[in-house]
Amino acid sequence: MHLTDPLTTHFRLAETQRSAMAKLGVMTVRELLFHFPFRYDTGGAESSIAGLVAGMDATIVGTIEKLETKKSWKRKIPISEGVLRDTSGKIKMMFFNQPYIARMWAEGTRVQATGKVAGKGDKIYLANPQLQRISIVEENLFKAQHEHGVEKSIDLETQEYPSKKSSGRLSVQGDAVGFQTFSQDIPESPGLFAVYPESRGVSSLWFRHAIAKVLTPETIEQVEDPIPLELLKRYNLPTLRTALVWMHTPEKLKEAEAARKRFAFEEIFLIQLQRQQERRLQSHEKSFVIDVPKKQVEGFMSTFPFTATPAQMHAVGAILGDMRTGAPMSRLLEGDVGSGKTAVAATAAYVVVNTRPTQEAGTLTQAGTLQVAYMAPTEILAKQHFESFIHYFETAPINIGLITGSGCFKFPSKVGKGQSTTISRAQLLKWVANGEIPILIGTHALIEKSVQFKHLALVVIDEQHRFGTNQRRTLAHKHDRLPHLLSMTATPIPRTLALTVYGDLDLTLLDQMPPGRKPIITEIVKPDERPKAYAKMREQLAAGRQAYVICPRIEEPDPEKAFALMAKSVTAEAKRLKKEVFQEYSIEILHSKMTPKEKEDTMARFSNHEIDILVATSVVEVGVNVPNATIIFIEGAERFGLAQLHQLRGRVVRSNHQAYCFVCPETRGEATMTRLKALVTAKNGFELAEKDLLQRGAGELAGRKQWGISDIGMDALKNLKLVEAARTEALQLIDQDEHLSRYPLLREAIHERAKSLHFE
Ligand code: ADP
Ligand code: MG
């Protein structure tokens, strides 16, 4: 058996299994070995129905009898109700708020049901059990476990038990591999059973057996550890071989934990290496030297309708310092919503467009200035930045272009001074290419091949988590100079995550809000407090303010496909509010299924106060700026992450009016309430992000997909020490050996990692 063998060489897979495995990205022996359990069960815990009593956690193997959807008349929530039978008897199963369960499971299906026994005395039932389909083979195995308390290996292909009792497990001493057999007189511990993420057609049990088959001395000897041994020793981490065995077949939870820690370290270490390497390589690149006198910069900033905060001044100072050196700047400006990042970006743009291309750039004789590209994640935002820039540059007039998927604009227009005009894309691109438009703002349309700059010297990225050297190069279309990069985000992320994913960037925090902002009042709205909250809203609306109402869904779900019946929808809620609550106010909707044009029109009218209440999905999450909107009412609040809720809340802290945020959860579980209370008390987004990380786990952090970190890696982010260790070691290694020429395995691992992210 070789690590690169396709699984199909060693396993007979049904078509459904094959596609399920493909979806999980498990196609080879190696990938199977690296498909890790997400938790461990103690073995032999199955109960029989006759033995169940209220309050216990039970795992039962049985047949589904009767399963139907009902509406509980008392609680008005949909439930699925069924009966599970085993040889000892039967028990009711209740699935609250999960009407679809009845459609997912056919009567007569053999399942393993795991859940809490609720009810009293005779009237007990399984509450919201987790169902897992099981095959006859697996069931026999359950019996075997049950009878002997020992897991046996079973040949899936012949569907027979092996005659020989194979007890024992692979053992690794240092890096030597052996097979450790238990002698019969040592009592076998019940051991731990790995539970794997499942997919249709491949159960956790299937994985257990498949892994038992591939986790052999032969395969284990083929894996090579990319992490230098002295590092493992320093941090007391198991080698790769040991860790693989411990991960899949731990004897004690401690072993599994040590293995997980190792893989977490490895992942963070690889990310750090890659980032530090990128940073190192970038420092050898050339960029434009931009040096505008301080007086002139201050002059520009003094035209703003406000005084910059010390944090803004500090950020500007750092940016100017970077751009003066001629090495490409890579700076991340992280600031809570409303902290005034745009003004900082405008100042950076100002110094760039007030710099002439130098002789080195080969253009001494040509007119024009260096150029700026400013990329926003949505059209609404691009448009808004375009307008803000027009204001910021009011006294230093300059051509500004806007490019989005649905149209192009230029400021100023030839006819109306102080106004912008639509122009053709071709015309805009021509002016950008010949340098007549020094500032181009846009969406992703900005990085299309057809967009050519003459002297692109600064790229500003708003709310974009990663933007690497290569993308900058594509944008610049020239290989001799890399533009400076200013990345901006309002997504507050925990320090460990920032250290990891932004390892190649210098970080500046805008940790100060413009003066005069009143802290927002956040209230959790219980079901019977709705009228009170609406009264408060009405009071503000009457005083001339505007409101957002955020719903988790766009439309009412098709009842046939109802997976989330309870979530309020934008369309229905807007109707209901108009009909039942705010008859006298104009109410409109905004969501991602509208065309960019429709969204923009709606936003423009909301901005002009032609709309009082905007009922929207979380599309208003990033950056939207309507200072007169001071109330946000969030429905289904528990469906959003804390960081996201904070972002949403940030929509209404844009002025000196008192702002209100009402969060209204659908359910009132303890965890939900704890989380929402954190929103009420936390002082800023960073504090919240840390809380979110600890409470919900990193998997829930907003934007995690973009960061390309596995669950294990994300888990590691709770551990500041581990992250710092990985970072320190990565820095040191890159310091000694920038290209990692002495570490081919590490190089390969970094490469593999990047490749797998690319295909995601
Ligand atoms: P961010 O992008 O960081 O969320 P913006 O740049 O959109 O924030 O600024 C939010 C609002 O605050 C804008 O209306 C802006 O004009 C205003 N603003 C920015 N800086 C200051 C300041 N130093 N004092 C007062 N208002 C400011
Ligand atoms: Mg912004």
mmCIF file with all atom_site columns, N, CA, C and O in Angstrom, residues 467-509:
data_model
loop_
_atom_site.group_PDB
_atom_site.id
_atom_site.type_symbol
_atom_site.label_atom_id
_atom_site.label_alt_id
_atom_site.label_comp_id
_atom_site.label_asym_id
_atom_site.label_entity_id
_atom_site.label_seq_id
_atom_site.pdbx_PDB_ins_code
_atom_site.Cartn_x
_atom_site.Cartn_y
_atom_site.Cartn_z
_atom_site.occupancy
_atom_site.B_iso_or_equiv
_atom_site.pdbx_formal_charge
_atom_site.auth_seq_id
_atom_site.auth_comp_id
_atom_site.auth_asym_id
_atom_site.auth_atom_id
_atom_site.pdbx_PDB_model_num
ATOM 1   N N  . PHE A 1 467 ? -4.473  40.012 -0.004  1.00 0.00 ? 467 PHE A N  1
ATOM 2   C CA . PHE A 1 467 ? -4.159  40.580 -1.290  1.00 0.00 ? 467 PHE A CA 1
ATOM 3   C C  . PHE A 1 467 ? -2.651  40.531 -1.404  1.00 0.00 ? 467 PHE A C  1
ATOM 4   O O  . PHE A 1 467 ? -1.943  41.290 -0.774  1.00 0.00 ? 467 PHE A O  1
ATOM 5   N N  . GLY A 1 468 ? -2.183  39.588 -2.159  1.00 0.00 ? 468 GLY A N  1
ATOM 6   C CA . GLY A 1 468 ? -0.750  39.300 -2.129  1.00 0.00 ? 468 GLY A CA 1
ATOM 7   C C  . GLY A 1 468 ? 0.062   39.991 -3.204  1.00 0.00 ? 468 GLY A C  1
ATOM 8   O O  . GLY A 1 468 ? -0.438  40.762 -4.014  1.00 0.00 ? 468 GLY A O  1
ATOM 9   N N  . THR A 1 469 ? 1.332   39.677 -3.162  1.00 0.00 ? 469 THR A N  1
ATOM 10  C CA . THR A 1 469 ? 2.292   40.249 -4.098  1.00 0.00 ? 469 THR A CA 1
ATOM 11  C C  . THR A 1 469 ? 1.871   40.040 -5.547  1.00 0.00 ? 469 THR A C  1
ATOM 12  O O  . THR A 1 469 ? 1.960   40.938 -6.376  1.00 0.00 ? 469 THR A O  1
ATOM 13  N N  . ASN A 1 470 ? 1.403   38.821 -5.823  1.00 0.00 ? 470 ASN A N  1
ATOM 14  C CA . ASN A 1 470 ? 1.066   38.512 -7.210  1.00 0.00 ? 470 ASN A CA 1
ATOM 15  C C  . ASN A 1 470 ? -0.085  39.349 -7.736  1.00 0.00 ? 470 ASN A C  1
ATOM 16  O O  . ASN A 1 470 ? -0.059  39.821 -8.862  1.00 0.00 ? 470 ASN A O  1
ATOM 17  N N  . GLN A 1 471 ? -1.077  39.531 -6.866  1.00 0.00 ? 471 GLN A N  1
ATOM 18  C CA . GLN A 1 471 ? -2.200  40.354 -7.296  1.00 0.00 ? 471 GLN A CA 1
ATOM 19  C C  . GLN A 1 471 ? -1.752  41.793 -7.533  1.00 0.00 ? 471 GLN A C  1
ATOM 20  O O  . GLN A 1 471 ? -2.197  42.441 -8.460  1.00 0.00 ? 471 GLN A O  1
ATOM 21  N N  . ARG A 1 472 ? -0.857  42.234 -6.685  1.00 0.00 ? 472 ARG A N  1
ATOM 22  C CA . ARG A 1 472 ? -0.355  43.596 -6.867  1.00 0.00 ? 472 ARG A CA 1
ATOM 23  C C  . ARG A 1 472 ? 0.379   43.710 -8.188  1.00 0.00 ? 472 ARG A C  1
ATOM 24  O O  . ARG A 1 472 ? 0.304   44.708 -8.876  1.00 0.00 ? 472 ARG A O  1
ATOM 25  N N  . ARG A 1 473 ? 1.115   42.659 -8.485  1.00 0.00 ? 473 ARG A N  1
ATOM 26  C CA . ARG A 1 473 ? 1.887   42.679 -9.712  1.00 0.00 ? 473 ARG A CA 1
ATOM 27  C C  . ARG A 1 473 ? 0.961   42.711 -10.931 1.00 0.00 ? 473 ARG A C  1
ATOM 28  O O  . ARG A 1 473 ? 1.188   43.446 -11.881 1.00 0.00 ? 473 ARG A O  1
ATOM 29  N N  . THR A 1 474 ? -0.109  41.903 -10.852 1.00 0.00 ? 474 THR A N  1
ATOM 30  C CA . THR A 1 474 ? -1.049  41.885 -11.967 1.00 0.00 ? 474 THR A CA 1
ATOM 31  C C  . THR A 1 474 ? -1.628  43.268 -12.181 1.00 0.00 ? 474 THR A C  1
ATOM 32  O O  . THR A 1 474 ? -1.752  43.754 -13.301 1.00 0.00 ? 474 THR A O  1
ATOM 33  N N  . LEU A 1 475 ? -1.978  43.890 -11.061 1.00 0.00 ? 475 LEU A N  1
ATOM 34  C CA . LEU A 1 475 ? -2.564  45.220 -11.148 1.00 0.00 ? 475 LEU A CA 1
ATOM 35  C C  . LEU A 1 475 ? -1.589  46.207 -11.760 1.00 0.00 ? 475 LEU A C  1
ATOM 36  O O  . LEU A 1 475 ? -1.951  47.052 -12.561 1.00 0.00 ? 475 LEU A O  1
ATOM 37  N N  . ALA A 1 476 ? -0.343  46.082 -11.374 1.00 0.00 ? 476 ALA A N  1
ATOM 38  C CA . ALA A 1 476 ? 0.647   47.050 -11.828 1.00 0.00 ? 476 ALA A CA 1
ATOM 39  C C  . ALA A 1 476 ? 1.037   46.806 -13.278 1.00 0.00 ? 476 ALA A C  1
ATOM 40  O O  . ALA A 1 476 ? 1.437   47.716 -13.983 1.00 0.00 ? 476 ALA A O  1
ATOM 41  N N  . HIS A 1 477 ? 0.876   45.576 -13.736 1.00 0.00 ? 477 HIS A N  1
ATOM 42  C CA . HIS A 1 477 ? 1.244   45.217 -15.105 1.00 0.00 ? 477 HIS A CA 1
ATOM 43  C C  . HIS A 1 477 ? 2.693   45.496 -15.422 1.00 0.00 ? 477 HIS A C  1
ATOM 44  O O  . HIS A 1 477 ? 3.103   45.572 -16.552 1.00 0.00 ? 477 HIS A O  1
ATOM 45  N N  . LYS A 1 478 ? 3.461   45.734 -14.423 1.00 0.00 ? 478 LYS A N  1
ATOM 46  C CA . LYS A 1 478 ? 4.862   46.018 -14.657 1.00 0.00 ? 478 LYS A CA 1
ATOM 47  C C  . LYS A 1 478 ? 5.625   45.253 -13.620 1.00 0.00 ? 478 LYS A C  1
ATOM 48  O O  . LYS A 1 478 ? 5.187   45.131 -12.490 1.00 0.00 ? 478 LYS A O  1
ATOM 49  N N  . HIS A 1 479 ? 6.758   44.777 -13.991 1.00 0.00 ? 479 HIS A N  1
ATOM 50  C CA . HIS A 1 479 ? 7.457   43.938 -13.043 1.00 0.00 ? 479 HIS A CA 1
ATOM 51  C C  . HIS A 1 479 ? 8.561   44.662 -12.309 1.00 0.00 ? 479 HIS A C  1
ATOM 52  O O  . HIS A 1 479 ? 9.134   44.137 -11.371 1.00 0.00 ? 479 HIS A O  1
ATOM 53  N N  . ASP A 1 480 ? 8.794   45.897 -12.686 1.00 0.00 ? 480 ASP A N  1
ATOM 54  C CA . ASP A 1 480 ? 9.903   46.575 -12.030 1.00 0.00 ? 480 ASP A CA 1
ATOM 55  C C  . ASP A 1 480 ? 9.504   47.237 -10.718 1.00 0.00 ? 480 ASP A C  1
ATOM 56  O O  . ASP A 1 480 ? 10.323  47.417 -9.845  1.00 0.00 ? 480 ASP A O  1
ATOM 57  N N  . ARG A 1 481 ? 8.249   47.581 -10.556 1.00 0.00 ? 481 ARG A N  1
ATOM 58  C CA . ARG A 1 481 ? 7.825   48.252 -9.328  1.00 0.00 ? 481 ARG A CA 1
ATOM 59  C C  . ARG A 1 481 ? 6.546   47.627 -8.790  1.00 0.00 ? 481 ARG A C  1
ATOM 60  O O  . ARG A 1 481 ? 5.570   47.471 -9.520  1.00 0.00 ? 481 ARG A O  1
ATOM 61  N N  . LEU A 1 482 ? 6.576   47.410 -7.508  1.00 0.00 ? 482 LEU A N  1
ATOM 62  C CA . LEU A 1 482 ? 5.389   46.882 -6.858  1.00 0.00 ? 482 LEU A CA 1
ATOM 63  C C  . LEU A 1 482 ? 4.663   48.059 -6.210  1.00 0.00 ? 482 LEU A C  1
ATOM 64  O O  . LEU A 1 482 ? 5.304   48.876 -5.549  1.00 0.00 ? 482 LEU A O  1
ATOM 65  N N  . PRO A 1 483 ? 3.357   48.194 -6.399  1.00 0.00 ? 483 PRO A N  1
ATOM 66  C CA . PRO A 1 483 ? 2.689   49.304 -5.721  1.00 0.00 ? 483 PRO A CA 1
ATOM 67  C C  . PRO A 1 483 ? 2.670   49.102 -4.202  1.00 0.00 ? 483 PRO A C  1
ATOM 68  O O  . PRO A 1 483 ? 2.759   47.979 -3.723  1.00 0.00 ? 483 PRO A O  1
ATOM 69  N N  . HIS A 1 484 ? 2.578   50.184 -3.476  1.00 0.00 ? 484 HIS A N  1
ATOM 70  C CA . HIS A 1 484 ? 2.377   50.103 -2.024  1.00 0.00 ? 484 HIS A CA 1
ATOM 71  C C  . HIS A 1 484 ? 0.989   49.555 -1.766  1.00 0.00 ? 484 HIS A C  1
ATOM 72  O O  . HIS A 1 484 ? 0.075   49.732 -2.570  1.00 0.00 ? 484 HIS A O  1
ATOM 73  N N  . LEU A 1 485 ? 0.839   48.887 -0.624  1.00 0.00 ? 485 LEU A N  1
ATOM 74  C CA . LEU A 1 485 ? -0.463  48.306 -0.307  1.00 0.00 ? 485 LEU A CA 1
ATOM 75  C C  . LEU A 1 485 ? -0.945  48.796 1.057   1.00 0.00 ? 485 LEU A C  1
ATOM 76  O O  . LEU A 1 485 ? -0.250  48.677 2.061   1.00 0.00 ? 485 LEU A O  1
ATOM 77  N N  . LEU A 1 486 ? -2.156  49.346 1.040   1.00 0.00 ? 486 LEU A N  1
ATOM 78  C CA . LEU A 1 486 ? -2.810  49.691 2.300   1.00 0.00 ? 486 LEU A CA 1
ATOM 79  C C  . LEU A 1 486 ? -4.086  48.878 2.357   1.00 0.00 ? 486 LEU A C  1
ATOM 80  O O  . LEU A 1 486 ? -4.979  49.048 1.541   1.00 0.00 ? 486 LEU A O  1
ATOM 81  N N  . SER A 1 487 ? -4.125  47.940 3.291   1.00 0.00 ? 487 SER A N  1
ATOM 82  C CA . SER A 1 487 ? -5.286  47.079 3.429   1.00 0.00 ? 487 SER A CA 1
ATOM 83  C C  . SER A 1 487 ? -6.072  47.595 4.626   1.00 0.00 ? 487 SER A C  1
ATOM 84  O O  . SER A 1 487 ? -5.476  47.960 5.626   1.00 0.00 ? 487 SER A O  1
ATOM 85  N N  . MET A 1 488 ? -7.399  47.645 4.518   1.00 0.00 ? 488 MET A N  1
ATOM 86  C CA . MET A 1 488 ? -8.166  48.187 5.637   1.00 0.00 ? 488 MET A CA 1
ATOM 87  C C  . MET A 1 488 ? -9.262  47.220 6.028   1.00 0.00 ? 488 MET A C  1
ATOM 88  O O  . MET A 1 488 ? -9.905  46.628 5.167   1.00 0.00 ? 488 MET A O  1
ATOM 89  N N  . THR A 1 489 ? -9.449  47.061 7.294   1.00 0.00 ? 489 THR A N  1
ATOM 90  C CA . THR A 1 489 ? -10.542 46.195 7.706   1.00 0.00 ? 489 THR A CA 1
ATOM 91  C C  . THR A 1 489 ? -11.191 46.694 8.988   1.00 0.00 ? 489 THR A C  1
ATOM 92  O O  . THR A 1 489 ? -10.533 47.243 9.861   1.00 0.00 ? 489 THR A O  1
ATOM 93  N N  . ALA A 1 490 ? -12.489 46.490 9.055   1.00 0.00 ? 490 ALA A N  1
ATOM 94  C CA . ALA A 1 490 ? -13.220 46.801 10.279  1.00 0.00 ? 490 ALA A CA 1
ATOM 95  C C  . ALA A 1 490 ? -13.588 45.504 10.978  1.00 0.00 ? 490 ALA A C  1
ATOM 96  O O  . ALA A 1 490 ? -14.265 45.522 11.987  1.00 0.00 ? 490 ALA A O  1
ATOM 97  N N  . THR A 1 491 ? -13.175 44.390 10.395  1.00 0.00 ? 491 THR A N  1
ATOM 98  C CA . THR A 1 491 ? -13.496 43.112 11.025  1.00 0.00 ? 491 THR A CA 1
ATOM 99  C C  . THR A 1 491 ? -12.547 42.921 12.191  1.00 0.00 ? 491 THR A C  1
ATOM 100 O O  . THR A 1 491 ? -11.363 42.723 12.003  1.00 0.00 ? 491 THR A O  1
ATOM 101 N N  . PRO A 1 492 ? -13.078 43.054 13.385  1.00 0.00 ? 492 PRO A N  1
ATOM 102 C CA . PRO A 1 492 ? -12.180 42.919 14.519  1.00 0.00 ? 492 PRO A CA 1
ATOM 103 C C  . PRO A 1 492 ? -11.817 41.445 14.655  1.00 0.00 ? 492 PRO A C  1
ATOM 104 O O  . PRO A 1 492 ? -12.699 40.601 14.684  1.00 0.00 ? 492 PRO A O  1
ATOM 105 N N  . ILE A 1 493 ? -10.565 41.150 14.668  1.00 0.00 ? 493 ILE A N  1
ATOM 106 C CA . ILE A 1 493 ? -10.201 39.750 14.837  1.00 0.00 ? 493 ILE A CA 1
ATOM 107 C C  . ILE A 1 493 ? -9.248  39.601 16.010  1.00 0.00 ? 493 ILE A C  1
ATOM 108 O O  . ILE A 1 493 ? -8.520  40.520 16.346  1.00 0.00 ? 493 ILE A O  1
ATOM 109 N N  . PRO A 1 494 ? -9.306  38.450 16.636  1.00 0.00 ? 494 PRO A N  1
ATOM 110 C CA . PRO A 1 494 ? -8.440  38.233 17.791  1.00 0.00 ? 494 PRO A CA 1
ATOM 111 C C  . PRO A 1 494 ? -6.970  38.362 17.388  1.00 0.00 ? 494 PRO A C  1
ATOM 112 O O  . PRO A 1 494 ? -6.615  38.117 16.236  1.00 0.00 ? 494 PRO A O  1
ATOM 113 N N  . ARG A 1 495 ? -6.173  38.709 18.365  1.00 0.00 ? 495 ARG A N  1
ATOM 114 C CA . ARG A 1 495 ? -4.766  38.942 18.137  1.00 0.00 ? 495 ARG A CA 1
ATOM 115 C C  . ARG A 1 495 ? -4.070  37.729 17.521  1.00 0.00 ? 495 ARG A C  1
ATOM 116 O O  . ARG A 1 495 ? -3.260  37.856 16.611  1.00 0.00 ? 495 ARG A O  1
ATOM 117 N N  . THR A 1 496 ? -4.412  36.542 18.018  1.00 0.00 ? 496 THR A N  1
ATOM 118 C CA . THR A 1 496 ? -3.746  35.340 17.513  1.00 0.00 ? 496 THR A CA 1
ATOM 119 C C  . THR A 1 496 ? -4.016  35.148 16.027  1.00 0.00 ? 496 THR A C  1
ATOM 120 O O  . THR A 1 496 ? -3.140  34.758 15.272  1.00 0.00 ? 496 THR A O  1
ATOM 121 N N  . LEU A 1 497 ? -5.230  35.460 15.630  1.00 0.00 ? 497 LEU A N  1
ATOM 122 C CA . LEU A 1 497 ? -5.579  35.302 14.225  1.00 0.00 ? 497 LEU A CA 1
ATOM 123 C C  . LEU A 1 497 ? -4.869  36.363 13.387  1.00 0.00 ? 497 LEU A C  1
ATOM 124 O O  . LEU A 1 497 ? -4.345  36.073 12.309  1.00 0.00 ? 497 LEU A O  1
ATOM 125 N N  . ALA A 1 498 ? -4.838  37.576 13.909  1.00 0.00 ? 498 ALA A N  1
ATOM 126 C CA . ALA A 1 498 ? -4.156  38.650 13.191  1.00 0.00 ? 498 ALA A CA 1
ATOM 127 C C  . ALA A 1 498 ? -2.681  38.309 13.007  1.00 0.00 ? 498 ALA A C  1
ATOM 128 O O  . ALA A 1 498 ? -2.117  38.457 11.930  1.00 0.00 ? 498 ALA A O  1
ATOM 129 N N  . LEU A 1 499 ? -2.062  37.808 14.079  1.00 0.00 ? 499 LEU A N  1
ATOM 130 C CA . LEU A 1 499 ? -0.647  37.439 14.007  1.00 0.00 ? 499 LEU A CA 1
ATOM 131 C C  . LEU A 1 499 ? -0.425  36.371 12.938  1.00 0.00 ? 499 LEU A C  1
ATOM 132 O O  . LEU A 1 499 ? 0.624   36.306 12.312  1.00 0.00 ? 499 LEU A O  1
ATOM 133 N N  . THR A 1 500 ? -1.409  35.527 12.775  1.00 0.00 ? 500 THR A N  1
ATOM 134 C CA . THR A 1 500 ? -1.267  34.413 11.844  1.00 0.00 ? 500 THR A CA 1
ATOM 135 C C  . THR A 1 500 ? -1.563  34.814 10.411  1.00 0.00 ? 500 THR A C  1
ATOM 136 O O  . THR A 1 500 ? -0.697  34.767 9.546   1.00 0.00 ? 500 THR A O  1
ATOM 137 N N  . VAL A 1 501 ? -2.791  35.232 10.156  1.00 0.00 ? 501 VAL A N  1
ATOM 138 C CA . VAL A 1 501 ? -3.150  35.472 8.768   1.00 0.00 ? 501 VAL A CA 1
ATOM 139 C C  . VAL A 1 501 ? -2.564  36.760 8.212   1.00 0.00 ? 501 VAL A C  1
ATOM 140 O O  . VAL A 1 501 ? -2.358  36.875 7.018   1.00 0.00 ? 501 VAL A O  1
ATOM 141 N N  . TYR A 1 502 ? -2.274  37.711 9.090   1.00 0.00 ? 502 TYR A N  1
ATOM 142 C CA . TYR A 1 502 ? -1.683  38.939 8.596   1.00 0.00 ? 502 TYR A CA 1
ATOM 143 C C  . TYR A 1 502 ? -0.188  38.993 8.894   1.00 0.00 ? 502 TYR A C  1
ATOM 144 O O  . TYR A 1 502 ? 0.387   40.068 9.003   1.00 0.00 ? 502 TYR A O  1
ATOM 145 N N  . GLY A 1 503 ? 0.399   37.814 9.021   1.00 0.00 ? 503 GLY A N  1
ATOM 146 C CA . GLY A 1 503 ? 1.815   37.747 9.386   1.00 0.00 ? 503 GLY A CA 1
ATOM 147 C C  . GLY A 1 503 ? 2.729   38.520 8.459   1.00 0.00 ? 503 GLY A C  1
ATOM 148 O O  . GLY A 1 503 ? 3.828   38.904 8.833   1.00 0.00 ? 503 GLY A O  1
ATOM 149 N N  . ASP A 1 504 ? 2.293   38.739 7.224   1.00 0.00 ? 504 ASP A N  1
ATOM 150 C CA . ASP A 1 504 ? 3.155   39.444 6.274   1.00 0.00 ? 504 ASP A CA 1
ATOM 151 C C  . ASP A 1 504 ? 2.888   40.939 6.245   1.00 0.00 ? 504 ASP A C  1
ATOM 152 O O  . ASP A 1 504 ? 3.476   41.663 5.459   1.00 0.00 ? 504 ASP A O  1
ATOM 153 N N  . LEU A 1 505 ? 1.993   41.397 7.100   1.00 0.00 ? 505 LEU A N  1
ATOM 154 C CA . LEU A 1 505 ? 1.642   42.821 7.063   1.00 0.00 ? 505 LEU A CA 1
ATOM 155 C C  . LEU A 1 505 ? 2.066   43.538 8.336   1.00 0.00 ? 505 LEU A C  1
ATOM 156 O O  . LEU A 1 505 ? 2.156   42.933 9.390   1.00 0.00 ? 505 LEU A O  1
ATOM 157 N N  . ASP A 1 506 ? 2.325   44.824 8.209   1.00 0.00 ? 506 ASP A N  1
ATOM 158 C CA . ASP A 1 506 ? 2.511   45.648 9.404   1.00 0.00 ? 506 ASP A CA 1
ATOM 159 C C  . ASP A 1 506 ? 1.134   46.115 9.826   1.00 0.00 ? 506 ASP A C  1
ATOM 160 O O  . ASP A 1 506 ? 0.298   46.447 8.994   1.00 0.00 ? 506 ASP A O  1
ATOM 161 N N  . LEU A 1 507 ? 0.932   46.129 11.112  1.00 0.00 ? 507 LEU A N  1
ATOM 162 C CA . LEU A 1 507 ? -0.411  46.391 11.608  1.00 0.00 ? 507 LEU A CA 1
ATOM 163 C C  . LEU A 1 507 ? -0.506  47.758 12.281  1.00 0.00 ? 507 LEU A C  1
ATOM 164 O O  . LEU A 1 507 ? 0.326   48.119 13.111  1.00 0.00 ? 507 LEU A O  1
ATOM 165 N N  . THR A 1 508 ? -1.515  48.528 11.901  1.00 0.00 ? 508 THR A N  1
ATOM 166 C CA . THR A 1 508 ? -1.811  49.768 12.614  1.00 0.00 ? 508 THR A CA 1
ATOM 167 C C  . THR A 1 508 ? -3.257  49.699 13.081  1.00 0.00 ? 508 THR A C  1
ATOM 168 O O  . THR A 1 508 ? -4.134  49.373 12.297  1.00 0.00 ? 508 THR A O  1
ATOM 169 N N  . LEU A 1 509 ? -3.463  49.992 14.341  1.00 0.00 ? 509 LEU A N  1
ATOM 170 C CA . LEU A 1 509 ? -4.831  49.986 14.854  1.00 0.00 ? 509 LEU A CA 1
ATOM 171 C C  . LEU A 1 509 ? -5.377  51.403 14.936  1.00 0.00 ? 509 LEU A C  1
ATOM 172 O O  . LEU A 1 509 ? -4.696  52.304 15.412  1.00 0.00 ? 509 LEU A O  1
#
